[in-house]
PDB file of C-alpha atoms in Angstrom:
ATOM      1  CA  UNK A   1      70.721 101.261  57.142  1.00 49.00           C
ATOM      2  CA  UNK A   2      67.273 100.556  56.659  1.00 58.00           C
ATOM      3  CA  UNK A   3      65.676  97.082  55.323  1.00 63.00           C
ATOM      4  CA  UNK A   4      63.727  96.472  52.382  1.00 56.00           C
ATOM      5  CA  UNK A   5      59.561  95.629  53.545  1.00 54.00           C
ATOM      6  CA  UNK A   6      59.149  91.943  52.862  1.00 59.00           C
ATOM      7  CA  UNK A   7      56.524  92.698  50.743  1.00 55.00           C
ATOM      8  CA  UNK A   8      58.207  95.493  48.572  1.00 52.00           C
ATOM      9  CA  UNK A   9      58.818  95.100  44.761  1.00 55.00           C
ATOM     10  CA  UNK A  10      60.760  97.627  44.100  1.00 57.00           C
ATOM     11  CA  UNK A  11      61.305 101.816  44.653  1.00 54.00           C
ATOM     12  CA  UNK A  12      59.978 104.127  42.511  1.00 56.00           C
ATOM     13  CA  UNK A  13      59.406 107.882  42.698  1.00 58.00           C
ATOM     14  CA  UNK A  14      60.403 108.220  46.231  1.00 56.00           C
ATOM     15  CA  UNK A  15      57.622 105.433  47.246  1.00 58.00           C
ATOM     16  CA  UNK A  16      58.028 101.749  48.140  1.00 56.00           C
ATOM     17  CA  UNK A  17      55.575 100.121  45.597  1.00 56.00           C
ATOM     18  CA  UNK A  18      54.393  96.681  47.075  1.00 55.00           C
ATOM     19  CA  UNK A  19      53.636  93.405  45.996  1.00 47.00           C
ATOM     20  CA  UNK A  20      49.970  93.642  47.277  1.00 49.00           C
ATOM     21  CA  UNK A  21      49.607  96.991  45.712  1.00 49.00           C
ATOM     22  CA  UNK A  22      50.035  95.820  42.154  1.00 51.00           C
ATOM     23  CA  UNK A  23      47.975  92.844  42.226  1.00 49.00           C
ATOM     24  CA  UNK A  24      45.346  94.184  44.035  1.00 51.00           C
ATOM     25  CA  UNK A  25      45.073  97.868  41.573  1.00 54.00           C
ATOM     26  CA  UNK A  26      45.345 100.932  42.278  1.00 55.00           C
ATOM     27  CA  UNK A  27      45.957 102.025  45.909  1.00 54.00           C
ATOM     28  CA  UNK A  28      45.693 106.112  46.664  1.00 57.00           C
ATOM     29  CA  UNK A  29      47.101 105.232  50.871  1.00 58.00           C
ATOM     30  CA  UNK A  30      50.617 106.302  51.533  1.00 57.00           C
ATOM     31  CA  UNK A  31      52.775 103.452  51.745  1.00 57.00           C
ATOM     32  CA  UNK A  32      54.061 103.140  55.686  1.00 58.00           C
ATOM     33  CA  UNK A  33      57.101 101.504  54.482  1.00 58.00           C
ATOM     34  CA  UNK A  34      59.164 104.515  53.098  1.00 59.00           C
ATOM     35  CA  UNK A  35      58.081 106.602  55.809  1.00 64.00           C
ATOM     36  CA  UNK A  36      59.742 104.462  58.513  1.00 74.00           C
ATOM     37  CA  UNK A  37      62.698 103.646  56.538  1.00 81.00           C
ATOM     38  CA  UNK A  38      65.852 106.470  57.031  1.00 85.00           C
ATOM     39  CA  UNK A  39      67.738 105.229  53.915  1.00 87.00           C
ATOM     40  CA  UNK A  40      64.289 105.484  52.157  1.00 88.00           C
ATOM     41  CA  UNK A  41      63.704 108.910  53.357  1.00 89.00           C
ATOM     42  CA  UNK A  42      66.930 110.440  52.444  1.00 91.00           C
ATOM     43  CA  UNK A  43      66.838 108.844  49.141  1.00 92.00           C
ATOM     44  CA  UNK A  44      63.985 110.590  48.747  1.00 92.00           C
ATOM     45  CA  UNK A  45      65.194 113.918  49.763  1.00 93.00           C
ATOM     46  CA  UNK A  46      68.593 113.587  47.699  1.00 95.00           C
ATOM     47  CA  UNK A  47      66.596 113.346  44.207  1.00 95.00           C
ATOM     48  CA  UNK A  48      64.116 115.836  45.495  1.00 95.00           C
ATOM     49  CA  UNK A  49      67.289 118.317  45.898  1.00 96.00           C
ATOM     50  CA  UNK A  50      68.704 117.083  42.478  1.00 96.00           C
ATOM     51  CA  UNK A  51      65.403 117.695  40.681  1.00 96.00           C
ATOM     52  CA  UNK A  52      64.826 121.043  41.857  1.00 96.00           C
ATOM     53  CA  UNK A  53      68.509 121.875  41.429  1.00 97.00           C
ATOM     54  CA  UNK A  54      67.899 121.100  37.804  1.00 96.00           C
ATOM     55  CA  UNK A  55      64.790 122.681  37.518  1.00 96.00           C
ATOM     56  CA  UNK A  56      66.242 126.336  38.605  1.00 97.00           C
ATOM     57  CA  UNK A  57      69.327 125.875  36.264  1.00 96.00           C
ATOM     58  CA  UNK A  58      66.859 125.091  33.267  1.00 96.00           C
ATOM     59  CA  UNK A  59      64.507 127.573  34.384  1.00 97.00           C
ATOM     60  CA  UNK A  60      66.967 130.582  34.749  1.00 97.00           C
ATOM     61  CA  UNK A  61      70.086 129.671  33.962  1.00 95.00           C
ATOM     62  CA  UNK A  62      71.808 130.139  37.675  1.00 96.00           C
ATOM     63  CA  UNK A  63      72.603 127.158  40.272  1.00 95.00           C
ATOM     64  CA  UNK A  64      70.483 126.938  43.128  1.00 95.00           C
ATOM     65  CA  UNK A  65      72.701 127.326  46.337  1.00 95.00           C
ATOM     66  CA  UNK A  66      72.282 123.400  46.974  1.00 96.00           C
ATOM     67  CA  UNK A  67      75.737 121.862  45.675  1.00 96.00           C
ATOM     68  CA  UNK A  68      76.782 121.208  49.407  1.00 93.00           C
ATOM     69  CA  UNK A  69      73.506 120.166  50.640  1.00 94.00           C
ATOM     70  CA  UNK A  70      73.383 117.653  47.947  1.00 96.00           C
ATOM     71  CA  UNK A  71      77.035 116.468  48.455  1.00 94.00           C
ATOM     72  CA  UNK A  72      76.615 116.031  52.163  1.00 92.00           C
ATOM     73  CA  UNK A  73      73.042 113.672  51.385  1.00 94.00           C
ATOM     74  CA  UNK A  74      74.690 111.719  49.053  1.00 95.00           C
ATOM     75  CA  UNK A  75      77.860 110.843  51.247  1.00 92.00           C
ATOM     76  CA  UNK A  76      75.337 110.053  53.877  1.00 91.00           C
ATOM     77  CA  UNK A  77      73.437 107.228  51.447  1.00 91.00           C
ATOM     78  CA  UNK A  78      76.353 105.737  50.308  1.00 88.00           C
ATOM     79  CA  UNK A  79      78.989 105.997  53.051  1.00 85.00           C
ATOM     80  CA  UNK A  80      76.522 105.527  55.518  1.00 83.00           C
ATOM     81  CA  UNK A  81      77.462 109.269  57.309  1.00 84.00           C
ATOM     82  CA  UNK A  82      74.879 110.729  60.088  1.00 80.00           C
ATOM     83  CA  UNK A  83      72.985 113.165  57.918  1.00 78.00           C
ATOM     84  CA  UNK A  84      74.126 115.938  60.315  1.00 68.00           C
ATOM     85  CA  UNK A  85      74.095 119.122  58.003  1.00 60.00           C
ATOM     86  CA  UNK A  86      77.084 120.580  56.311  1.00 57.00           C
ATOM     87  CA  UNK A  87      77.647 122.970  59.314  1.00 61.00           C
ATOM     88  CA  UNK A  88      79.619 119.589  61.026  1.00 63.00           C
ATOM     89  CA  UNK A  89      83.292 119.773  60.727  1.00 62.00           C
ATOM     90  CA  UNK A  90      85.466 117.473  59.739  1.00 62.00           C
ATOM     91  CA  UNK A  91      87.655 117.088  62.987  1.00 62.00           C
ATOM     92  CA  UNK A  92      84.431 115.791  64.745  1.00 68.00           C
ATOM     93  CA  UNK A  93      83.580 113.547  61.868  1.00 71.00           C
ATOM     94  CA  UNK A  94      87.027 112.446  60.582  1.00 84.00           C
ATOM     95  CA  UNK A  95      85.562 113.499  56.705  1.00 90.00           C
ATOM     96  CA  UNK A  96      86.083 116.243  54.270  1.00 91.00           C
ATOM     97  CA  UNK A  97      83.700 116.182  51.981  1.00 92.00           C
ATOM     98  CA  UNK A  98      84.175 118.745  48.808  1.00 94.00           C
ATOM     99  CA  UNK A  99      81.628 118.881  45.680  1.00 96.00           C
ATOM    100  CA  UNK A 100      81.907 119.315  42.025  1.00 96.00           C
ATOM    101  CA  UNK A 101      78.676 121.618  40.535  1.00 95.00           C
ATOM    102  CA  UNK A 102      77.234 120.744  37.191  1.00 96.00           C
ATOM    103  CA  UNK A 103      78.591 122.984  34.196  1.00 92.00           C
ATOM    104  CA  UNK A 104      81.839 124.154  36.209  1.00 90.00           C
ATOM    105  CA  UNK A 105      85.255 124.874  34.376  1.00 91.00           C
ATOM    106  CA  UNK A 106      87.259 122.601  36.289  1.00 92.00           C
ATOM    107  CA  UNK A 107      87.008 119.127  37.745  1.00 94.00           C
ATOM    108  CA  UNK A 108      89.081 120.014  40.323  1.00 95.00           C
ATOM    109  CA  UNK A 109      88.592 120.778  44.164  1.00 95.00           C
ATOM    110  CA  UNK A 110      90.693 122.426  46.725  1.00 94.00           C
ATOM    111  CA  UNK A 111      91.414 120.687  49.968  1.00 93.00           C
ATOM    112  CA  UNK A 112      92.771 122.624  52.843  1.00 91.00           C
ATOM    113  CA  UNK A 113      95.516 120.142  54.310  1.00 91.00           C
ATOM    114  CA  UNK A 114      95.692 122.265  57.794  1.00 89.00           C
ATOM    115  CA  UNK A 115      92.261 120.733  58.881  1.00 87.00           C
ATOM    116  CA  UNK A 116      92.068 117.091  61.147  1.00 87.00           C
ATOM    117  CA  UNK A 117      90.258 114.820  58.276  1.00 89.00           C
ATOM    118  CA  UNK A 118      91.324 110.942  57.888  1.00 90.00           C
ATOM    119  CA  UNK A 119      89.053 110.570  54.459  1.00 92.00           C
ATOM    120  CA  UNK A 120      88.132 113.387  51.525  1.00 93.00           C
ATOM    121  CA  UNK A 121      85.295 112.293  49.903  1.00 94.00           C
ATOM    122  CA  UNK A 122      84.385 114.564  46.151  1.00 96.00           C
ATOM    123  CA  UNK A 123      81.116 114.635  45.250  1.00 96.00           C
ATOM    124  CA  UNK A 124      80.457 115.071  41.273  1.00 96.00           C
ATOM    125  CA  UNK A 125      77.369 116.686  40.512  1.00 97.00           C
ATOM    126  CA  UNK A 126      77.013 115.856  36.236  1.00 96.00           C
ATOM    127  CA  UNK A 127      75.848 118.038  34.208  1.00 96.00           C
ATOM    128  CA  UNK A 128      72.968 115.924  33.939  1.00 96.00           C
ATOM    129  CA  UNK A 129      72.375 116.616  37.244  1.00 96.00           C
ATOM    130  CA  UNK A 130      73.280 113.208  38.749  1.00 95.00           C
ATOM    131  CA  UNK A 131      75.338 112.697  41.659  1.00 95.00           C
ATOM    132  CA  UNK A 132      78.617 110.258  42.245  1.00 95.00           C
ATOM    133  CA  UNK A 133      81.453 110.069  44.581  1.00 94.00           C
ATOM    134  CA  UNK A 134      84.842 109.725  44.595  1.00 95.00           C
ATOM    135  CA  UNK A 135      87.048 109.100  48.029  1.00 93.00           C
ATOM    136  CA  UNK A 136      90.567 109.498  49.151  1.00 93.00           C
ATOM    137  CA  UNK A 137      92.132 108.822  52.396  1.00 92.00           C
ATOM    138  CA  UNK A 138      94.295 111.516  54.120  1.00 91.00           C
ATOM    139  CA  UNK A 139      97.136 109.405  54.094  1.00 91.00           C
ATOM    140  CA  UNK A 140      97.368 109.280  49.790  1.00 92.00           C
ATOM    141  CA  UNK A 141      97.852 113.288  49.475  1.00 91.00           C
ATOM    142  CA  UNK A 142     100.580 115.359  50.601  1.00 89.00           C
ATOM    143  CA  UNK A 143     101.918 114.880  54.030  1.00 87.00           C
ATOM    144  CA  UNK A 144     102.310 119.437  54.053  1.00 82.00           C
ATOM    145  CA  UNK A 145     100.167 120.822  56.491  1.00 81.00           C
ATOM    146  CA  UNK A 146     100.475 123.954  54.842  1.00 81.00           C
ATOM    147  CA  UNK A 147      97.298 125.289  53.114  1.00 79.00           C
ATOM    148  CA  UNK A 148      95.236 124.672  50.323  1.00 91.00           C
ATOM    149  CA  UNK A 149      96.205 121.999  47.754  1.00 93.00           C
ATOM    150  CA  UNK A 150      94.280 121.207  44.568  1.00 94.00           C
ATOM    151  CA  UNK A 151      93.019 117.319  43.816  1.00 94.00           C
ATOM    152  CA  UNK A 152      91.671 116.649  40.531  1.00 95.00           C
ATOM    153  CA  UNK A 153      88.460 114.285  40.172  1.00 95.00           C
ATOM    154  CA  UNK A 154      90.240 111.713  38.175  1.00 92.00           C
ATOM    155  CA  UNK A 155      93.141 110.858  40.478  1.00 91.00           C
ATOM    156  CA  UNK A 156      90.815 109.991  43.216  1.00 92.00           C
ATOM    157  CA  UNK A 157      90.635 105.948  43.253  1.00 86.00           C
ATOM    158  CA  UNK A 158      87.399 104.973  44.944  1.00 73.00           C
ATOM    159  CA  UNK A 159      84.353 105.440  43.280  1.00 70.00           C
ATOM    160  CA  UNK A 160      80.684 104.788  44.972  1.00 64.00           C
TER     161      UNK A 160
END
């Protein structure tokens, strides 16, 4: 993961914003900080996908095709995952991960117990259009093999 500048205060709006910087005024030069930090960057893309995610949906009504997208970013911030696309699959990562979209009927997801994955990891997408996570290991469902089985949100234990 990526380290905080020495002289960074704090992020905000997908932007380090640095000590120097707020004593000194107003300063219009890109900070170099966020652009040579890969935790900082993805950040940034993962509430650039949620924000425009939520802007379609209030705009028109539909979801934007970006569920996955946004569950695969977030499991690479916070379980520190290559950000390898969602085309990756699991038996050459070891993870499952499934998402949740905002508004949905159920808070369930289905898990297909024939494929090689040691950890499922359930991304919730709020209706709010915030992002959590929820993981299970392999070894806590059903030992079957045999096709899909359904896992519900709030029997998963781990939260991040």
């Amino acid at each position: 993961m990526g380290q905080i500048p020495d002289d960074a205060a704090h992020w905000d709006t997908g932007d380090w914003i640095e000590w120097h910087r707020t004593s000194l005024g107003v300063d219009d030069s890109p900070c170099a900080a966020a652009a040579q930090d890969k935790l900082a960057q993805i950040t940034a893309l993962h509430i650039s996908l949620l924000r425009a995610a939520k802007g379609y949906f209030e705009m028109t009504g539909h979801h934007l095709p970006v569920y996955q997208h946004i569950a695969h970013v977030h499991a690479a911030i916070f379980c520190d995952l290559p950000l390898e696309g969602p085309d990756r699959t699991c038996a050459q990562t070891g993870v499952e991960i499934s998402w949740l979209a905002p508004h949905s009927r159920s808070d369930d997801v289905e898990v297909d117990l024939s494929q090689p994955f040691v950890t499922l990891i359930v991304v919730k997408i709020s209706d709010d259009f915030s992002s959590k996570a929820r993981m299970i290991s392999r070894a806590d469902l059903p030992k079957s093999k045999d096709g899909p089985y359904r896992v519900a949100w709030k029997s998963l234990p781990h939260a991040f």
